[in-house]
């Protein structure tokens, strides 16, 4: 058993064979200009800034030989899995399914829907396409993790208070022990990120733990 000793609110035990890294939606659609995030009026540069630290975390899990799962927020080309309420909400110039500079916005298989180049999945890593904010909704994620005996999730990705937090809460309700990696997650709104970190670890870790990339990596090399 490894332990992230500096995790908050108290040390987080990592049983290596039962732990997976879960990277949420590190896609061009959220992180590069011209994608879904920027059509909503957000400054995507904030999200791009976490790519190097997230890549270090991913490399550490690869070195340790632990399970790795990437998610992508993606809809079918015919939009049959996109509720009209999701498509119509807001005032964006381009909506889900519209043609943008990186292909159709938030549609599976389009260039903009891919993971950013520095965080591409490798052979053997799990990739889950999800139509919702939570990665467990309408996906095989729970079954895939259970089949591999995964009980612990180290979570990063974007955006902290939307898809990351939703997924972490869904994981909680399914019995997973979750740690959110502070410098491998980001929001378009700094205050929302900070609030999420605090609400996760409040009340004795009501949703889970938080720690930095370095603190997690130290645990992976020090069993
Ligand atoms: C959003 C996400 N923000 N991945 N998706 O719509 O957080």
mmCIF file of N, CA and C and ligand atoms in Angstrom, residues 24-25 27 30 36 40 73 86 106 130 132-133 158-164 188, ligand 1:
data_model
loop_
_atom_site.group_PDB
_atom_site.id
_atom_site.type_symbol
_atom_site.label_atom_id
_atom_site.label_comp_id
_atom_site.label_asym_id
_atom_site.label_seq_id
_atom_site.Cartn_x
_atom_site.Cartn_y
_atom_site.Cartn_z
ATOM 1 N N UNK A 24 -10.322 13.656 -17.022
ATOM 2 C CA UNK A 24 -11.608 14.058 -17.561
ATOM 3 C C UNK A 24 -11.452 15.111 -18.672
ATOM 4 N N UNK A 25 -11.870 14.767 -19.865
ATOM 5 C CA UNK A 25 -12.151 15.721 -20.958
ATOM 6 C C UNK A 25 -10.994 16.670 -21.298
ATOM 7 N N UNK A 27 -9.638 17.706 -23.769
ATOM 8 C CA UNK A 27 -9.899 17.745 -25.214
ATOM 9 C C UNK A 27 -9.660 19.128 -25.793
ATOM 10 N N UNK A 30 -12.271 21.903 -25.271
ATOM 11 C CA UNK A 30 -12.314 22.722 -24.057
ATOM 12 C C UNK A 30 -11.065 23.583 -23.893
ATOM 13 N N UNK A 36 -15.606 24.111 -28.110
ATOM 14 C CA UNK A 36 -16.829 24.347 -27.342
ATOM 15 C C UNK A 36 -16.604 25.392 -26.244
ATOM 16 N N UNK A 40 -18.302 29.433 -25.842
ATOM 17 C CA UNK A 40 -19.110 29.897 -24.704
ATOM 18 C C UNK A 40 -18.548 31.182 -24.099
ATOM 19 N N UNK A 73 -15.906 14.282 -23.630
ATOM 20 C CA UNK A 73 -17.312 14.668 -23.771
ATOM 21 C C UNK A 73 -17.607 14.693 -25.264
ATOM 22 N N UNK A 86 -29.622 20.843 -23.641
ATOM 23 C CA UNK A 86 -28.179 21.093 -23.586
ATOM 24 C C UNK A 86 -27.737 21.892 -24.817
ATOM 25 N N UNK A 106 -18.080 19.480 -30.364
ATOM 26 C CA UNK A 106 -18.388 18.429 -29.380
ATOM 27 C C UNK A 106 -18.977 17.150 -29.999
ATOM 28 N N UNK A 130 -18.392 10.212 -23.371
ATOM 29 C CA UNK A 130 -19.541 10.422 -22.477
ATOM 30 C C UNK A 130 -20.410 11.554 -23.019
ATOM 31 N N UNK A 132 -22.676 13.144 -21.194
ATOM 32 C CA UNK A 132 -23.091 14.046 -20.119
ATOM 33 C C UNK A 132 -21.898 14.680 -19.426
ATOM 34 N N UNK A 133 -22.184 15.317 -18.324
ATOM 35 C CA UNK A 133 -21.118 15.923 -17.537
ATOM 36 C C UNK A 133 -20.449 14.862 -16.675
ATOM 37 N N UNK A 158 -10.682 18.659 -16.848
ATOM 38 C CA UNK A 158 -11.421 19.924 -16.916
ATOM 39 C C UNK A 158 -12.904 19.653 -17.169
ATOM 40 N N UNK A 159 -13.763 20.609 -16.778
ATOM 41 C CA UNK A 159 -13.441 21.697 -15.882
ATOM 42 C C UNK A 159 -13.758 21.269 -14.450
ATOM 43 N N UNK A 160 -13.036 21.878 -13.509
ATOM 44 C CA UNK A 160 -13.073 21.372 -12.139
ATOM 45 C C UNK A 160 -14.482 21.272 -11.578
ATOM 46 N N UNK A 161 -15.259 22.349 -11.743
ATOM 47 C CA UNK A 161 -16.563 22.366 -11.062
ATOM 48 C C UNK A 161 -17.685 21.785 -11.913
ATOM 49 N N UNK A 162 -17.390 21.456 -13.181
ATOM 50 C CA UNK A 162 -18.453 20.900 -14.027
ATOM 51 C C UNK A 162 -18.217 19.388 -14.169
ATOM 52 N N UNK A 163 -17.508 18.958 -15.206
ATOM 53 C CA UNK A 163 -17.426 17.518 -15.444
ATOM 54 C C UNK A 163 -16.576 16.787 -14.408
ATOM 55 N N UNK A 164 -15.545 17.448 -13.882
ATOM 56 C CA UNK A 164 -14.696 16.769 -12.900
ATOM 57 C C UNK A 164 -15.467 16.549 -11.602
ATOM 58 N N UNK A 188 -12.455 27.573 -15.961
ATOM 59 C CA UNK A 188 -12.402 28.901 -16.571
ATOM 60 C C UNK A 188 -12.555 29.982 -15.499
HETATM 61 C C1 LIG B 1 -18.296 21.451 -19.630
HETATM 62 C C2 LIG B 1 -16.657 19.830 -18.903
HETATM 63 N N1 LIG B 1 -17.775 22.428 -18.892
HETATM 64 N N2 LIG B 1 -15.844 18.892 -19.376
HETATM 65 N N3 LIG B 1 -17.696 20.233 -19.702
HETATM 66 O O1 LIG B 1 -19.320 21.663 -20.251
HETATM 67 O O2 LIG B 1 -16.479 20.332 -17.818
#
